[in-house]
Amino acid sequence: MNSPTNCHLCGVGKLRALEAFSDFQQVTSDCKPWPSGGKKACCEKCGTTQAVIDEAWKEACHRIYSSYTVYHQGGGKEQPVFDANSNAGTPRSLKLLNKLTQEIDLPEDGRALDIGCGNGNFIRSFSAVRPKWRLNGAEYNRLCETEVLSIAGVEGFYSGELETIPGPFDFVSLIHVLEHIENPVPFLKKIAALAPNATLLIEVPFFRDNPYELLIADHATHYTPNTLANILQAAGYSIRAIHTDWILKEISAVAMAATTAPTTTVVNPDEELATAVDAVAFLDKVRTHAREIRSRAQAFGVFGTSIGGTWLYSELDGKIDFFVDEDPSRVGKRHLGVEIVSPSQVPPGSAIFMPLAERVARDVVKRLQSASPAEYHYLSTSAA
Ligand SMILES: [Zn+2]
C-alpha cells in the first residue's frame, strides 16, 4: 500500500497539497452538505488532481455511500441538460448517446454493460436509442435492481465484484463512476479483461470548466482530458475520442482495449497544478463575492440545488432566503429546509447568486434576465 503522500494513480509521484482547499465546506456527490477539512493534492509526476486517500477519506466515503440518494431533490429523476436557446430539457444520457452515435459506428445489436448504473437512467436512454441490444447494469448495492430489470432490453443486474459478471460485452459505460474509484488503473484493467473487445465510454466531470466539482468529498480523482487519457493508456487502452463539448463541464472519452502498445499522453504536472490552484482560487472568490452580494440585497437567493448551490448554502451559514431552480420537478419542494422557487417566482428586487460553471451561468442569464425581475450574479473563471 502506498503511503497517503503518494499519488493513488501512478503510485510513485509525491503529492503537492492544495493547502487552501481544507478551509472550504464540502458537498457529497448526492448533494448533501459535508464538513470542511478535506485534503486535495496534485501529483508532482502524473499531474493528476486528487483527494488524499487516507483513512479519514475512506471513512468519509463509507458514511456517504451508506446513506446515498441519487438526485434526491428531483425524486430520482435524471437532471436534464437545458438547451441554451430552446429551454428544452433533454436527459443528459440521451444527449451523450446522440453525440456518441455521431462519433462512432454503434451497431444495431450487441451486449452492453453499464457499470454504476444507479437507477438505470443511462440504460433507459440506451434502450431507446438501440432497442435490439441486450443490456446489463452493475451497481454496488441492490436498491434499484427491480427498477433496472424492468427497463426494456435489460437481461441482467449485478452487484459485487466485476470478476463475477459474465462477459463478454461489446460496449461498457462508466457514467460518473471513474471519479469515485480509488484505484482506477487496476479497475480499468479488470474491465478490459471482462470485455476485451468492447468500446468503453467514460463520462467524468471536468473541474477546470466546473471548479465546484472539486468540492465533492467522495470524488477520489478530479480529471482533465490529459490526465484521463494518461490513466486510460496506463490501463492499456487506446483513445478513440476525448471531448469536453459533448456535455457542458464534463469530459467524454471513448476508448478500446489496445491490441498494440498505446501511446502515452504527455502531461505537464506544473500546468495541471496551475489548473487546480486556479480552481481553488476561483471558489474562494465566489465565496467572498456571494457574501458581499448577500450583505446588500433585500432578498438573496442561490441558483441551483445541486453541488454549487448546496456548497454556497453551507458557506453562507444557511442564511439565504430561497433557492431558484429551473427543474420543474424540484420547484415547490425544499432543499436543506429552504424553499425552491422557479425563476418566474423570484421576488422583484432580489439578488441571486449562481454557483454554476461559467458557461452554464452565462446561458442561464441570457435565457432569464429579460423575463425575471431579479439581478443575477456569477463569477467568471477567467476573473479568478
Ligand atoms: Zn501520479
Short mmCIF file of C-alpha atoms and ligand atoms in Angstrom, two decimals:
data_model
loop_
_atom_site.label_atom_id
_atom_site.label_comp_id
_atom_site.label_asym_id
_atom_site.label_seq_id
_atom_site.Cartn_x
_atom_site.Cartn_y
_atom_site.Cartn_z
CA MET A 1 0.00 0.00 0.00
CA ASN A 2 1.30 3.45 -0.88
CA SER A 3 1.66 5.99 1.86
CA PRO A 4 -1.01 8.73 1.68
CA THR A 5 1.61 11.19 0.45
CA ASN A 6 2.00 9.18 -2.77
CA CYS A 7 -0.28 9.55 -5.78
CA HIS A 8 -3.08 6.98 -5.83
CA LEU A 9 -2.96 6.84 -9.64
CA CYS A 10 0.68 6.44 -10.69
CA GLY A 11 1.75 5.24 -7.24
CA VAL A 12 5.17 6.88 -7.50
CA GLY A 13 4.68 10.66 -7.59
CA LYS A 14 4.69 12.67 -4.38
CA LEU A 15 1.63 14.80 -3.72
CA ARG A 16 1.69 18.59 -3.72
CA ALA A 17 -1.09 19.74 -1.37
CA LEU A 18 -3.71 22.33 -2.35
CA GLU A 19 -3.47 23.88 1.11
CA ALA A 20 -6.27 26.43 0.75
CA PHE A 21 -8.80 23.71 -0.01
CA SER A 22 -9.22 22.37 3.52
CA ASP A 23 -10.93 25.62 4.57
CA PHE A 24 -13.89 25.01 2.23
CA GLN A 25 -17.13 23.39 3.23
CA GLN A 26 -17.64 20.29 1.11
CA VAL A 27 -20.58 18.53 -0.54
CA THR A 28 -21.31 14.86 -1.14
CA SER A 29 -21.90 13.69 -4.70
CA ASP A 30 -25.58 13.23 -3.83
CA CYS A 31 -25.73 16.95 -2.91
CA LYS A 32 -25.68 16.94 0.87
CA PRO A 33 -23.51 19.32 2.91
CA TRP A 34 -20.23 17.82 4.18
CA PRO A 35 -17.83 19.48 6.66
CA SER A 36 -14.62 21.31 5.75
CA GLY A 37 -11.22 19.73 6.31
CA GLY A 38 -10.95 17.84 3.03
CA LYS A 39 -7.48 17.26 1.59
CA LYS A 40 -6.83 17.65 -2.13
CA ALA A 41 -3.50 17.49 -3.89
CA CYS A 42 -1.81 17.30 -7.26
CA CYS A 43 0.77 14.64 -8.21
CA GLU A 44 4.23 16.02 -9.00
CA LYS A 45 4.74 13.26 -11.59
CA CYS A 46 1.48 12.44 -13.41
CA GLY A 47 -0.15 15.81 -12.60
CA THR A 48 -3.46 14.31 -11.51
CA THR A 49 -5.59 16.33 -9.10
CA GLN A 50 -6.94 14.05 -6.39
CA ALA A 51 -8.25 13.55 -2.90
CA VAL A 52 -5.60 12.42 -0.45
CA ILE A 53 -6.66 8.81 0.06
CA ASP A 54 -6.13 8.24 3.76
CA GLU A 55 -8.16 6.55 6.49
CA ALA A 56 -10.23 9.72 7.08
CA TRP A 57 -11.19 9.86 3.39
CA LYS A 58 -12.15 6.19 3.29
CA GLU A 59 -14.23 6.56 6.44
CA ALA A 60 -15.98 9.64 4.97
CA CYS A 61 -16.81 7.73 1.77
CA HIS A 62 -18.16 4.81 3.74
CA ARG A 63 -20.50 7.16 5.63
CA ILE A 64 -21.54 8.98 2.45
CA TYR A 65 -22.34 5.81 0.48
CA SER A 66 -24.21 4.13 3.31
CA SER A 67 -26.98 6.75 3.05
CA TYR A 68 -26.69 7.58 -0.64
CA THR A 69 -29.58 9.01 -2.69
CA VAL A 70 -29.46 9.55 -6.45
CA TYR A 71 -30.72 13.01 -7.42
CA HIS A 72 -32.83 13.15 -4.27
CA GLN A 73 -34.12 16.69 -4.83
CA GLY A 74 -35.85 15.65 -8.06
CA GLY A 75 -37.31 12.47 -6.59
CA GLY A 76 -34.91 10.22 -8.56
CA LYS A 77 -35.44 11.77 -11.99
CA GLU A 78 -32.36 12.40 -14.10
CA GLN A 79 -31.15 16.00 -14.25
CA PRO A 80 -31.95 17.43 -17.66
CA VAL A 81 -29.40 19.29 -19.75
CA PHE A 82 -31.04 22.59 -20.67
CA ASP A 83 -30.59 23.80 -24.20
CA ALA A 84 -29.34 27.38 -24.19
CA ASN A 85 -31.75 28.51 -26.87
CA SER A 86 -34.86 26.38 -26.73
CA ASN A 87 -35.17 25.94 -22.95
CA ALA A 88 -35.93 22.28 -23.66
CA GLY A 89 -34.53 19.77 -21.19
CA THR A 90 -33.00 16.60 -22.67
CA PRO A 91 -31.87 13.84 -20.31
CA ARG A 92 -28.10 14.04 -20.14
CA SER A 93 -27.61 10.40 -21.09
CA LEU A 94 -29.72 10.74 -24.24
CA LYS A 95 -27.66 13.74 -25.31
CA LEU A 96 -24.46 11.77 -24.63
CA LEU A 97 -25.66 8.81 -26.71
CA ASN A 98 -26.62 11.08 -29.59
CA LYS A 99 -23.07 12.51 -29.59
CA LEU A 100 -21.57 9.02 -29.33
CA THR A 101 -23.51 7.64 -32.31
CA GLN A 102 -22.38 10.63 -34.37
CA GLU A 103 -18.76 9.84 -33.45
CA ILE A 104 -18.61 6.05 -33.70
CA ASP A 105 -20.46 3.36 -35.62
CA LEU A 106 -22.52 1.78 -32.83
CA PRO A 107 -24.03 -1.48 -34.23
CA GLU A 108 -27.77 -2.15 -34.16
CA ASP A 109 -27.36 -5.01 -31.70
CA GLY A 110 -24.87 -6.30 -29.18
CA ARG A 111 -24.41 -6.75 -25.48
CA ALA A 112 -23.77 -3.80 -23.16
CA LEU A 113 -22.85 -3.28 -19.52
CA ASP A 114 -23.37 -0.04 -17.61
CA ILE A 115 -21.16 -0.04 -14.52
CA GLY A 116 -22.50 2.14 -11.72
CA CYS A 117 -25.93 2.17 -13.35
CA GLY A 118 -27.76 3.82 -10.42
CA ASN A 119 -31.47 3.69 -11.11
CA GLY A 120 -30.89 2.97 -14.80
CA ASN A 121 -31.00 6.40 -16.44
CA PHE A 122 -28.26 5.64 -18.97
CA ILE A 123 -29.61 2.15 -19.67
CA ARG A 124 -33.08 3.62 -20.29
CA SER A 125 -31.66 6.04 -22.87
CA PHE A 126 -29.52 3.30 -24.45
CA SER A 127 -32.60 1.09 -24.77
CA ALA A 128 -34.41 3.93 -26.58
CA VAL A 129 -31.51 4.57 -28.99
CA ARG A 130 -30.59 0.88 -29.65
CA PRO A 131 -33.69 -1.22 -28.80
CA LYS A 132 -32.19 -4.54 -30.02
CA TRP A 133 -29.25 -4.54 -27.58
CA ARG A 134 -29.10 -6.87 -24.55
CA LEU A 135 -28.44 -4.55 -21.64
CA ASN A 136 -26.92 -5.16 -18.23
CA GLY A 137 -26.43 -2.98 -15.18
CA ALA A 138 -23.95 -3.22 -12.33
CA GLU A 139 -24.22 -1.31 -9.06
CA TYR A 140 -22.63 -1.75 -5.65
CA ASN A 141 -25.98 -2.06 -3.92
CA ARG A 142 -29.23 -3.70 -4.97
CA LEU A 143 -31.61 -0.81 -4.12
CA CYS A 144 -32.52 -0.20 -7.77
CA GLU A 145 -32.34 -3.79 -9.02
CA THR A 146 -36.07 -4.17 -9.72
CA GLU A 147 -36.28 -0.78 -11.39
CA VAL A 148 -33.30 -1.54 -13.67
CA LEU A 149 -34.54 -5.04 -14.55
CA SER A 150 -37.89 -3.57 -15.61
CA ILE A 151 -36.27 -1.48 -18.41
CA ALA A 152 -36.88 -2.85 -21.94
CA GLY A 153 -33.90 -4.90 -23.17
CA VAL A 154 -32.31 -5.46 -19.76
CA GLU A 155 -31.15 -9.06 -19.25
CA GLY A 156 -29.09 -8.77 -16.07
CA PHE A 157 -28.28 -6.79 -12.94
CA TYR A 158 -25.08 -7.44 -10.99
CA SER A 159 -23.78 -6.34 -7.64
CA GLY A 160 -20.40 -7.20 -6.22
CA GLU A 161 -17.01 -7.78 -7.84
CA LEU A 162 -16.52 -7.12 -11.56
CA GLU A 163 -14.89 -10.57 -11.95
CA THR A 164 -18.21 -12.25 -11.16
CA ILE A 165 -20.06 -10.63 -14.08
CA PRO A 166 -20.43 -12.99 -17.09
CA GLY A 167 -18.85 -11.32 -20.13
CA PRO A 168 -18.00 -10.59 -22.80
CA PHE A 169 -19.59 -7.29 -23.79
CA ASP A 170 -19.47 -5.15 -26.92
CA PHE A 171 -19.96 -1.90 -25.05
CA VAL A 172 -19.17 -0.83 -21.49
CA SER A 173 -20.14 2.51 -19.99
CA LEU A 174 -18.83 4.27 -16.88
CA ILE A 175 -21.01 7.34 -16.43
CA HIS A 176 -19.81 9.38 -13.46
CA VAL A 177 -18.07 6.38 -11.95
CA LEU A 178 -14.33 6.72 -12.51
CA GLU A 179 -14.02 9.83 -10.33
CA HIS A 180 -15.21 7.72 -7.36
CA ILE A 181 -12.78 4.85 -7.89
CA GLU A 182 -9.87 4.75 -5.51
CA ASN A 183 -7.57 2.80 -7.87
CA PRO A 184 -8.74 3.47 -11.43
CA VAL A 185 -5.88 1.76 -13.31
CA PRO A 186 -6.45 -1.77 -11.90
CA PHE A 187 -10.21 -1.16 -12.14
CA LEU A 188 -9.93 -0.33 -15.86
CA LYS A 189 -7.69 -3.38 -16.40
CA LYS A 190 -10.41 -5.59 -14.87
CA ILE A 191 -12.91 -4.12 -17.33
CA ALA A 192 -10.53 -4.87 -20.22
CA ALA A 193 -10.33 -8.50 -19.02
CA LEU A 194 -14.13 -8.72 -18.74
CA ALA A 195 -14.80 -7.11 -22.11
CA PRO A 196 -11.63 -7.27 -24.24
CA ASN A 197 -13.27 -6.11 -27.48
CA ALA A 198 -15.71 -3.60 -26.07
CA THR A 199 -15.98 0.07 -26.81
CA LEU A 200 -15.61 1.86 -23.49
CA LEU A 201 -17.50 5.12 -22.87
CA ILE A 202 -16.36 7.20 -19.91
CA GLU A 203 -18.01 10.33 -18.58
CA VAL A 204 -16.37 12.29 -15.76
CA PRO A 205 -16.70 15.88 -14.51
CA PHE A 206 -14.17 18.45 -15.74
CA PHE A 207 -13.14 20.61 -12.80
CA ARG A 208 -11.48 23.27 -14.93
CA ASP A 209 -14.84 24.09 -16.51
CA ASN A 210 -16.70 23.48 -13.26
CA PRO A 211 -14.49 24.19 -10.21
CA TYR A 212 -17.40 23.32 -7.88
CA GLU A 213 -16.68 19.67 -8.67
CA LEU A 214 -13.52 19.90 -6.53
CA LEU A 215 -15.79 20.31 -3.51
CA ILE A 216 -17.21 16.81 -3.78
CA ALA A 217 -15.88 14.95 -0.76
CA ASP A 218 -16.26 11.44 -2.17
CA HIS A 219 -14.55 12.09 -5.52
CA ALA A 220 -11.17 10.34 -5.44
CA THR A 221 -9.86 11.88 -8.66
CA HIS A 222 -10.51 15.17 -10.48
CA TYR A 223 -9.70 14.68 -14.15
CA THR A 224 -8.61 16.84 -17.05
CA PRO A 225 -8.61 15.41 -20.61
CA ASN A 226 -4.84 14.83 -20.37
CA THR A 227 -4.83 13.07 -17.00
CA LEU A 228 -7.84 10.94 -18.02
CA ALA A 229 -6.11 9.93 -21.26
CA ASN A 230 -2.96 9.12 -19.31
CA ILE A 231 -4.83 6.82 -16.92
CA LEU A 232 -6.68 5.04 -19.73
CA GLN A 233 -3.38 4.45 -21.51
CA ALA A 234 -1.72 3.24 -18.29
CA ALA A 235 -4.52 0.64 -18.09
CA GLY A 236 -3.79 -0.49 -21.66
CA TYR A 237 -6.50 1.37 -23.58
CA SER A 238 -6.16 3.36 -26.76
CA ILE A 239 -8.22 6.55 -27.01
CA ARG A 240 -10.71 6.85 -29.87
CA ALA A 241 -12.08 10.23 -28.88
CA ILE A 242 -11.96 12.65 -25.99
CA HIS A 243 -14.26 15.66 -25.85
CA THR A 244 -15.13 18.47 -23.49
CA ASP A 245 -18.02 19.80 -25.56
CA TRP A 246 -20.38 16.83 -25.71
CA ILE A 247 -21.82 17.66 -22.31
CA LEU A 248 -21.06 21.03 -20.72
CA LYS A 249 -18.46 20.88 -17.91
CA GLU A 250 -17.80 17.19 -18.42
CA ILE A 251 -15.18 15.06 -20.19
CA SER A 252 -16.43 12.31 -22.50
CA ALA A 253 -13.93 9.66 -23.59
CA VAL A 254 -14.29 6.72 -25.95
CA ALA A 255 -11.58 4.05 -25.69
CA MET A 256 -10.78 0.48 -26.76
CA ALA A 257 -8.63 -2.09 -25.02
CA ALA A 258 -5.46 -1.74 -27.10
CA THR A 259 -4.11 -4.60 -29.20
CA THR A 260 -0.87 -2.70 -29.72
CA ALA A 261 1.03 -0.70 -27.13
CA PRO A 262 -0.91 2.53 -26.56
CA THR A 263 0.78 5.88 -26.95
CA THR A 264 1.28 7.97 -23.86
CA THR A 265 -0.22 11.39 -23.43
CA VAL A 266 2.35 13.90 -22.28
CA VAL A 267 1.14 15.59 -19.13
CA ASN A 268 2.81 18.72 -17.78
CA PRO A 269 2.45 18.43 -13.97
CA ASP A 270 3.09 22.16 -13.44
CA GLU A 271 0.29 23.09 -15.83
CA GLU A 272 -2.03 20.61 -14.15
CA LEU A 273 -1.17 22.05 -10.74
CA ALA A 274 -1.83 25.58 -12.02
CA THR A 275 -5.30 24.48 -13.20
CA ALA A 276 -6.08 23.09 -9.75
CA VAL A 277 -4.71 26.17 -7.95
CA ASP A 278 -6.84 28.41 -10.22
CA ALA A 279 -9.93 26.36 -9.43
CA VAL A 280 -9.36 26.70 -5.68
CA ALA A 281 -8.77 30.46 -6.04
CA PHE A 282 -12.00 30.73 -8.04
CA LEU A 283 -14.01 29.04 -5.28
CA ASP A 284 -12.54 31.40 -2.70
CA LYS A 285 -13.53 34.42 -4.82
CA VAL A 286 -17.04 33.05 -5.28
CA ARG A 287 -17.48 32.75 -1.54
CA THR A 288 -16.32 36.32 -0.92
CA HIS A 289 -18.37 37.72 -3.80
CA ALA A 290 -21.57 35.92 -2.73
CA ARG A 291 -21.19 37.19 0.86
CA GLU A 292 -20.87 40.78 -0.43
CA ILE A 293 -23.96 40.49 -2.60
CA ARG A 294 -25.99 38.97 0.20
CA SER A 295 -24.98 41.75 2.60
CA ARG A 296 -26.57 44.43 0.38
CA ALA A 297 -29.55 42.55 -1.11
CA GLN A 298 -33.17 42.91 0.08
CA ALA A 299 -33.67 39.23 -0.58
CA PHE A 300 -30.97 36.77 -1.53
CA GLY A 301 -31.35 33.55 -3.45
CA VAL A 302 -28.97 30.83 -4.62
CA PHE A 303 -29.44 29.40 -8.09
CA GLY A 304 -29.44 25.61 -8.28
CA THR A 305 -29.91 22.89 -5.69
CA SER A 306 -27.04 20.66 -6.75
CA ILE A 307 -23.35 20.80 -5.84
CA GLY A 308 -22.69 24.54 -6.14
CA GLY A 309 -25.97 25.58 -4.51
CA THR A 310 -25.54 23.19 -1.59
CA TRP A 311 -21.95 24.35 -1.04
CA LEU A 312 -22.81 28.05 -1.13
CA TYR A 313 -25.67 27.49 1.32
CA SER A 314 -23.11 26.00 3.74
CA GLU A 315 -20.53 28.74 3.19
CA LEU A 316 -23.25 31.35 3.91
CA ASP A 317 -24.23 29.51 7.12
CA GLY A 318 -27.62 28.69 5.64
CA LYS A 319 -28.58 32.38 5.61
CA ILE A 320 -30.32 32.52 2.26
CA ASP A 321 -33.95 33.37 1.50
CA PHE A 322 -34.65 30.85 -1.24
CA PHE A 323 -33.18 28.54 -3.88
CA VAL A 324 -34.02 29.10 -7.55
CA ASP A 325 -34.19 26.08 -9.84
CA GLU A 326 -35.29 25.63 -13.44
CA ASP A 327 -36.08 21.95 -12.98
CA PRO A 328 -39.88 21.74 -12.56
CA SER A 329 -39.54 18.52 -10.55
CA ARG A 330 -37.69 20.47 -7.84
CA VAL A 331 -39.77 23.68 -7.73
CA GLY A 332 -42.15 23.84 -4.76
CA LYS A 333 -40.03 21.42 -2.72
CA ARG A 334 -37.48 22.39 -0.09
CA HIS A 335 -33.72 21.84 -0.15
CA LEU A 336 -31.96 21.91 3.25
CA GLY A 337 -35.19 23.36 4.63
CA VAL A 338 -35.19 26.30 2.19
CA GLU A 339 -37.97 26.82 -0.35
CA ILE A 340 -37.16 26.17 -4.04
CA VAL A 341 -38.80 28.65 -6.44
CA SER A 342 -38.83 28.84 -10.23
CA PRO A 343 -37.17 31.85 -11.94
CA SER A 344 -40.60 33.38 -12.60
CA GLN A 345 -41.47 33.20 -8.87
CA VAL A 346 -38.40 35.16 -7.74
CA PRO A 347 -39.42 38.26 -5.74
CA PRO A 348 -38.74 41.56 -7.58
CA GLY A 349 -35.58 43.34 -6.43
CA SER A 350 -33.87 40.24 -5.10
CA ALA A 351 -30.30 39.27 -5.88
CA ILE A 352 -29.46 35.77 -6.98
CA PHE A 353 -26.03 34.22 -7.00
CA MET A 354 -25.34 31.43 -9.43
CA PRO A 355 -22.68 29.00 -8.20
CA LEU A 356 -22.56 27.38 -11.63
CA ALA A 357 -19.86 26.75 -14.18
CA GLU A 358 -19.35 29.99 -16.08
CA ARG A 359 -20.66 28.75 -19.44
CA VAL A 360 -23.77 27.38 -17.79
CA ALA A 361 -24.34 30.58 -15.81
CA ARG A 362 -23.92 32.72 -18.94
CA ASP A 363 -26.56 30.70 -20.79
CA VAL A 364 -28.98 30.87 -17.87
CA VAL A 365 -28.61 34.65 -17.62
CA LYS A 366 -29.18 35.01 -21.35
CA ARG A 367 -32.36 32.99 -21.02
CA LEU A 368 -33.78 34.51 -17.86
CA GLN A 369 -32.63 38.08 -17.42
CA SER A 370 -35.17 39.79 -19.64
CA ALA A 371 -38.08 37.85 -18.12
CA SER A 372 -37.02 38.00 -14.48
CA PRO A 373 -37.28 40.95 -12.07
CA ALA A 374 -34.12 39.90 -10.19
CA GLU A 375 -30.38 40.61 -10.52
CA TYR A 376 -28.36 37.53 -11.41
CA HIS A 377 -24.71 37.31 -10.39
CA TYR A 378 -21.96 34.83 -11.15
CA LEU A 379 -18.20 34.84 -11.26
CA SER A 380 -16.22 34.31 -14.41
CA THR A 381 -13.48 31.68 -14.12
CA SER A 382 -11.16 33.98 -16.04
CA ALA A 383 -11.57 36.56 -13.22
CA ALA A 384 -10.09 34.15 -10.67
ZN ZN B 1 0.66 10.46 -10.01
#
